[in-house]
Amino acid sequence: MNDDVQRLPVVTDQDVVRVRQLVRTVAVAVKLSLVDQTKLVTAASELARNTLVYGGGGEAEVSRVHNDRRAGIRIVFADQGPGIADLDLALTDGYTTGGGLGLGLSGARRLVDEFEIETEPGKGTTITVVKWCR
Amino acid sequence: MPLSPDEASRFAVLLESNAESLAARWSELAGAGLRGRLSGAELLRQTRDLRTAFQQALAAGAADVNDEAAAELRAQLSELSSNRARQGFSATETAISVFALKEATLQVLGDADDAATLRDYVAFSAFVDRAALFTFDSYVRVREALISDQAEQLLELSTPVVKLWEGVVAVPLVGTLDSARAQVVMERLLQTLVDTGSPYAIIDITGVPAVDTQVAQHILKTVVAARLMGADCIISGIRPQIAQTIVALGIEFGDIATKASLADALRYVLGKTGKRPVR
Ligand SMILES: Nc1ncnc2c1ncn2[C@@H]1O[C@H](COP(=O)(O)OP(=O)(O)OP(=O)(O)O)[C@@H](O)[C@H]1O
Ligand SMILES: [Mg+2]
C-alpha cells in the first residue's frame, strides 16, 4: 500500500538537487532518524546523478510506503539509457566508466534497506530503493 | 482557435479605425493594475506601439501569435516582458497589460450586439489571450535568466576564503557543492594559498547537507591540488550523520586529517606549527 507518489524529472543538474530536496522533505515527514535521512538523501543523490549522467536522463518517483509494522520511503529511478551490461562489475567498489570514484551504485546499495536493479542493454535501467523507519 | 483570414482583417480594421481611442482606453486599463509604478506617458507609448504591432500582424494575415506574420508582434511582447521583469512587475501584472486590450476592444465595439459582432469579439479575444500567454511565458523565461545570473553572482559571494590565522586559511562550504561551485572554491582556495603563502588550509563542511561521491571527489581533488602547491589540507565540520554516511558509501579520505569542528582543526594546525592560540 502506498500514497503520496511524487514524480520529478531528472534531466539537469538542478533536477538532481530537487530530487535530493524532495527526498529530504519526505524523509523528515516519515520521521526517519537524522542519520537515515542523510543516508537516504545521499543514496538518492548518487542514483539520480547516475540516471542523469549514464542513463541520459530519466525520472525519479518518491513515495511513502507502509507495511504492517513500519513506514518508509521508496524511490524509483528510471531511465531509457544504454542499460548496464555487467551488473556485478558496475556494483564493484571503484568501478567507473565516467572518471568518478565508482562508489555511487555500490555505496547507495549499502545506504538503503532494499535495493533492486532491473536493467537491459539498450532498453534502460530502473533502480528501486526502500528505506524503513527503525 | 486561429483566426480566419476574414476575422484577422476585420480585427486589423477595428484596431486601425479606432487607433487613438483604443490605445488611450487600453493604457488606462493596463495602468489601473500597475498603480502608478509606470508613468502614464510611458504606458501610453507602450500601448500605442503594441497596438500598431497587433494591427500590422493581423493585416498581414496572422491567424495566431505564433505565425510568421506576427514575428514583430512577438518581438514587441518579448520586449515588454523583459522590461517589466527587470522593473520588478509580476508575471500577472505583465500579462494583464496585454489582456486589457480585450476590454478596450469591447468598448470600441460599442453597443453593437448582433451575433456577427459577438462572434468576432470571441475570436479576437482568443487571439489576445494567446498573445498574453506568450507574454507570460516570455516573462518567465526572462525571470529565470535573471535568477540564474544572480545565482552566479551569489556563487562568487558565497565561497569566501578567509585567512584564519597566520599561515592558516579556511574555506567554509555552505549548501550544495555542485561542479560549478566546486570549481570556484578550488580556484579561490589555491589563489589564496599563493597570495598568503599559507602552509595550511582548512576546508569546513559543516554547512554541506550531504556528502556524496561528487562532493567527495571535488574535495579530494582540491586537497591534491593544494598539496602540489605545498599546502596541507584539513577537513573539518564532519557531523556524525555525515561521517556514518561517508563510511557506508565507502569513501576514504586516506591520510587527509579530518576534524569534527573548525576549532578542532585550528587547534590541530597550531599544535603542529608550535604556535598556541592566544586566549
Ligand atoms: N543508470 C545507469 N545506466 C547505465 N550505466 C550506469 C547507470 N548507473 C551506473 N552505471 C554504470 O555503472 C558504473 C558505476 O556506477 P557508480 O555510480 O558506482 O560510479 P560512477 O558514477 O562512475 O562514480 P561515482 O558515482 O562514484 O561518482 C558507472 O560508471 C556506469 O558505467
Ligand atoms: Mg555514480
CSV table of C-alpha atoms and ligand atoms in Angstrom, one decimal, chain A residues 46 50 54 104, ligand 2:
chain,number,residue,atom,x,y,z
A,46,GLU,CA,24.1,9.1,-6.3
A,50,ASN,CA,23.7,8.1,-12.5
A,54,TYR,CA,24.8,7.4,-17.7
A,104,GLY,CA,27.8,5.6,-6.2
C,2,MG,MG,27.7,7.4,-9.8
